[in-house]
Amino acid sequence: MGREIDYVIDAISTNHTFFFRESSHFRFLEEQILGEFSMGQLGGNRLLTIWSCACSTGEEPYSIAMNLAELSAESRDWQWRIECSDVSSQVLESASKGVYTHSQIQSVGNKRIHMYFEKGHGQNEGLYRIQANLRKRLRFQKINLFQEDYPWSRKFQIIFCRNAMIYFDRVSQKQLVHRLSDHLIPGGYLMIGHAESLTGIAHPFQMVRPGIYRLPGNLG
Ligand SMILES: C[S@@+](CC[C@H](N)C(=O)[O-])C[C@H]1O[C@@H](n2cnc3c(N)ncnc32)[C@H](O)[C@@H]1O
């Protein structure tokens, strides 16, 4: 029965994604959020935790991981972790393998391809796998955003919930946005897709710019 439900979910969901999709989120991460974090303004515990809650086949969280690997290399006094989830077992299996074709990694750029991917040989010719030292920083698990409880004991500084909400009705969107806000620290950020908007639904966030919302409150 479980497998049948998975097939139905996969058939009706759009899993389309790509590396560094909606690049303004990644620029904001680099320019703004990490500056705040390194100055101790995003919680004082030196561990930056991010949840990619509709991660599809992994391009989104691996893109975040590449950014964080570069930025944390410059300042070694903080750590980071990315929790990744999706409702589809099939995409999660693919995401945790971290294997992509050449056309799938085109938006990564050559420099990062060299830094973060290993090239397949023999029967894996034409395939590229995210290197183990980056893969091991991400944890993948199945979470339906509408399941009763989420498995988190601590709050995140940033949640990426991009291009999933667009398929939900307004009531479900409102319910989801409130639930996500419960899992962010005060001052934490919610990233949504550029085609999505919280306009017209009651929510606890302040809009920072399109697709980027911040929970009010005092930081760390
Ligand atoms: C279009 S992809 C978005 C991937 C990535 N976030 C991005 O923006 O490129 C939408 C993802 O949302 C997932 N999804 C749909 N409904 C969901 C739910 N109720 N709980 C968790 N994930 C869900 C789908 O399985 C799919 O992988």
Coordinates of C-alpha atoms and ligand atoms in Angstrom, one line a residue:
M1 CA 0.0 0.0 0.0
G2 CA 2.8 2.4 1.0
R3 CA 4.5 1.9 -2.4
E4 CA 1.2 2.5 -4.3
I5 CA 0.8 5.8 -2.5
D6 CA 4.3 6.7 -3.4
Y7 CA 3.6 6.1 -7.1
V8 CA 0.5 8.2 -6.9
I9 CA 2.4 11.1 -5.2
D10 CA 5.2 10.9 -7.8
A11 CA 2.6 10.9 -10.7
I12 CA 0.8 14.0 -9.5
S13 CA 3.9 16.0 -8.2
T14 CA 6.2 18.1 -10.3
N15 CA 9.7 17.4 -9.2
H16 CA 11.4 19.8 -11.7
T17 CA 14.3 21.6 -10.2
F18 CA 17.8 22.6 -11.0
F19 CA 21.1 23.8 -9.4
F20 CA 21.1 27.4 -8.2
R21 CA 17.5 27.9 -9.3
E22 CA 16.3 31.4 -8.5
S23 CA 19.8 32.7 -7.9
S24 CA 18.8 35.7 -5.9
H25 CA 18.2 33.4 -2.9
F26 CA 21.8 32.2 -3.1
R27 CA 23.1 35.8 -3.4
F28 CA 21.0 36.8 -0.4
L29 CA 22.4 33.9 1.5
E30 CA 26.0 34.9 0.7
E31 CA 25.6 38.7 1.1
Q32 CA 23.1 39.1 3.9
I33 CA 22.4 36.0 6.0
L34 CA 25.9 34.7 6.4
G35 CA 27.0 38.2 7.4
E36 CA 24.4 38.3 10.1
F37 CA 25.2 34.8 11.2
S38 CA 28.9 35.4 11.4
M39 CA 28.2 38.5 13.5
G40 CA 26.2 36.4 15.9
Q41 CA 22.9 37.9 14.9
L42 CA 21.2 34.7 13.9
G43 CA 21.5 32.8 17.1
G44 CA 24.7 32.5 19.1
N45 CA 25.4 28.8 18.8
R46 CA 27.7 28.9 15.8
L47 CA 25.7 26.2 14.1
L48 CA 23.8 27.3 11.0
T49 CA 20.9 24.9 10.4
I50 CA 18.9 25.0 7.2
W51 CA 15.9 22.9 6.2
S52 CA 15.2 22.3 2.5
C53 CA 11.6 21.0 3.0
A54 CA 10.7 20.1 -0.6
C55 CA 14.1 19.2 -1.8
S56 CA 13.1 17.0 -4.8
T57 CA 16.2 15.4 -6.4
G58 CA 18.7 17.4 -4.3
E59 CA 19.8 20.2 -6.6
E60 CA 18.5 22.9 -4.1
P61 CA 20.2 21.6 -0.9
Y62 CA 23.4 20.8 -2.8
S63 CA 23.5 24.3 -4.2
I64 CA 23.1 25.7 -0.6
A65 CA 25.8 23.3 0.5
M66 CA 28.2 24.6 -2.1
N67 CA 27.6 28.1 -1.0
L68 CA 28.1 27.3 2.7
A69 CA 31.2 25.2 2.0
E70 CA 32.8 28.2 0.4
L71 CA 31.7 30.7 2.9
S72 CA 32.5 28.6 6.0
A73 CA 36.0 27.9 4.6
E74 CA 36.8 31.6 4.9
S75 CA 35.6 31.7 8.5
R76 CA 36.2 28.5 10.4
D77 CA 34.5 29.4 13.6
W78 CA 31.0 28.2 12.6
Q79 CA 29.5 24.9 11.4
W80 CA 26.5 24.2 9.2
R81 CA 24.0 21.4 8.6
I82 CA 21.2 21.0 6.0
E83 CA 18.2 18.8 6.7
C84 CA 16.5 17.8 3.5
S85 CA 13.1 16.3 3.0
D86 CA 10.4 15.6 0.5
V87 CA 7.2 13.6 0.4
S88 CA 8.4 11.4 -2.5
S89 CA 10.6 8.4 -1.7
Q90 CA 11.7 8.2 -5.3
V91 CA 13.2 11.7 -5.4
L92 CA 14.8 11.3 -2.0
E93 CA 16.5 8.1 -3.1
S94 CA 17.9 10.0 -6.1
A95 CA 18.9 13.0 -4.0
S96 CA 20.8 11.0 -1.5
K97 CA 22.9 9.4 -4.3
G98 CA 23.7 12.8 -5.6
V99 CA 24.3 11.6 -9.2
Y100 CA 23.5 13.8 -12.1
T101 CA 24.0 13.9 -15.9
H102 CA 26.1 16.6 -17.6
S103 CA 23.0 18.5 -18.7
Q104 CA 21.6 18.5 -15.2
I105 CA 24.7 20.3 -13.8
Q106 CA 25.0 22.9 -16.5
S107 CA 23.9 25.7 -14.1
V108 CA 26.6 24.8 -11.6
G109 CA 29.5 26.3 -13.6
N110 CA 32.8 24.7 -14.4
K111 CA 34.7 25.9 -11.3
R112 CA 32.2 24.4 -8.9
I113 CA 31.9 21.2 -11.0
H114 CA 35.6 20.7 -10.5
M115 CA 35.4 21.5 -6.8
Y116 CA 32.3 19.5 -5.8
F117 CA 31.7 16.6 -8.3
E118 CA 33.5 13.5 -9.2
K119 CA 33.3 12.3 -12.8
G120 CA 32.1 8.9 -13.6
H121 CA 34.2 6.4 -15.6
G122 CA 33.4 3.2 -17.5
Q123 CA 29.7 2.4 -17.2
N124 CA 29.3 5.7 -15.3
E125 CA 30.7 7.8 -18.1
G126 CA 28.8 11.0 -18.5
L127 CA 27.6 11.0 -14.9
Y128 CA 28.7 13.3 -12.1
R129 CA 28.5 12.6 -8.4
I130 CA 28.5 15.1 -5.6
Q131 CA 31.7 14.4 -3.6
A132 CA 31.3 12.4 -0.4
N133 CA 32.6 15.2 1.8
L134 CA 29.8 17.5 0.7
R135 CA 27.2 14.7 0.6
K136 CA 27.8 13.7 4.1
R137 CA 26.8 17.2 5.4
L138 CA 23.2 16.7 4.2
R139 CA 20.6 14.4 5.7
F140 CA 17.6 13.2 3.7
Q141 CA 14.4 12.0 5.1
K142 CA 10.8 11.6 4.0
I143 CA 8.5 14.3 5.5
N144 CA 5.0 15.2 4.2
L145 CA 4.6 18.8 5.0
F146 CA 1.0 18.0 6.1
Q147 CA 1.9 15.2 8.4
E148 CA 1.0 15.6 12.0
D149 CA 4.4 16.3 13.5
Y150 CA 7.8 17.2 12.1
P151 CA 10.8 15.3 13.7
W152 CA 12.7 18.4 14.8
S153 CA 13.7 19.1 18.3
R154 CA 15.4 22.5 17.5
K155 CA 14.6 25.4 15.3
F156 CA 16.2 26.4 12.0
Q157 CA 17.7 29.7 11.0
I158 CA 16.5 29.3 7.4
I159 CA 13.8 27.2 5.7
F160 CA 13.8 26.8 2.0
C161 CA 10.2 25.9 0.9
R162 CA 10.3 26.7 -2.8
N163 CA 8.0 25.7 -5.6
A164 CA 5.9 23.2 -3.6
M165 CA 3.3 25.6 -2.0
I166 CA 2.2 26.7 -5.4
Y167 CA 0.4 23.4 -5.8
F168 CA -1.6 23.8 -2.5
D169 CA -4.8 25.7 -2.0
R170 CA -4.8 28.9 0.1
V171 CA -6.0 27.3 3.2
S172 CA -3.3 24.7 3.1
Q173 CA -0.7 27.3 2.3
K174 CA -1.7 29.4 5.3
Q175 CA -1.6 26.3 7.5
L176 CA 1.8 25.3 6.2
V177 CA 3.4 28.8 6.5
H178 CA 2.3 28.9 10.2
R179 CA 3.7 25.5 10.8
L180 CA 7.0 26.4 9.2
S181 CA 7.2 29.6 11.3
D182 CA 7.0 27.4 14.5
H183 CA 10.2 25.8 13.3
L184 CA 12.2 29.0 12.7
I185 CA 14.1 31.0 15.3
P186 CA 12.9 34.6 15.8
G187 CA 14.6 36.5 13.0
G188 CA 14.9 33.4 10.9
Y189 CA 14.2 33.4 7.2
L190 CA 11.7 31.6 5.0
M191 CA 12.6 31.3 1.3
I192 CA 9.7 30.6 -1.1
G193 CA 9.7 30.4 -4.9
H194 CA 9.5 33.5 -7.0
A195 CA 6.2 32.3 -8.5
E196 CA 4.8 32.0 -5.0
S197 CA 3.6 34.7 -2.7
L198 CA 2.2 35.1 0.8
T199 CA 0.0 38.0 -0.3
G200 CA -3.6 37.5 0.7
I201 CA -2.9 35.0 3.5
A202 CA -2.5 35.9 7.1
H203 CA 1.1 35.0 8.2
P204 CA 3.5 36.1 10.9
F205 CA 6.4 37.1 8.5
Q206 CA 7.8 40.4 7.3
M207 CA 8.6 40.5 3.6
V208 CA 12.2 41.3 3.0
R209 CA 12.0 41.1 -0.8
P210 CA 10.0 38.9 -3.2
G211 CA 10.5 35.3 -2.2
I212 CA 12.2 36.1 1.1
Y213 CA 10.4 36.5 4.4
R214 CA 11.7 37.0 7.9
L215 CA 10.1 36.1 11.2
P216 CA 10.1 39.2 13.5
G217 CA 11.8 38.9 16.8
N218 CA 15.1 39.4 18.5
L219 CA 18.0 37.4 17.3
G220 CA 20.2 35.2 19.4
Ligands
LIG1 C1 8.9 21.6 -8.2 S1 9.8 20.7 -6.9 C2 10.7 21.9 -6.1 C3 12.1 21.6 -5.8 C4 12.9 22.7 -5.2 N1 12.4 23.1 -3.9 C5 13.0 23.8 -6.2 O1 12.5 24.9 -5.9 O2 13.7 23.7 -7.2 C6 8.4 20.4 -5.8 C7 8.7 19.3 -4.7 O3 7.7 19.4 -3.7 C8 7.4 18.1 -3.2 N2 6.2 18.1 -2.5 C9 4.9 18.2 -3.0 N3 4.0 18.1 -2.0 C10 4.7 17.9 -0.8 C11 4.3 17.7 0.5 N4 3.0 17.7 0.9 N5 5.3 17.5 1.4 C12 6.6 17.5 1.0 N6 7.0 17.7 -0.2 C13 6.1 17.9 -1.2 C14 7.4 17.3 -4.5 O4 7.6 15.9 -4.2 C15 8.5 17.9 -5.3 O5 9.7 17.2 -5.1

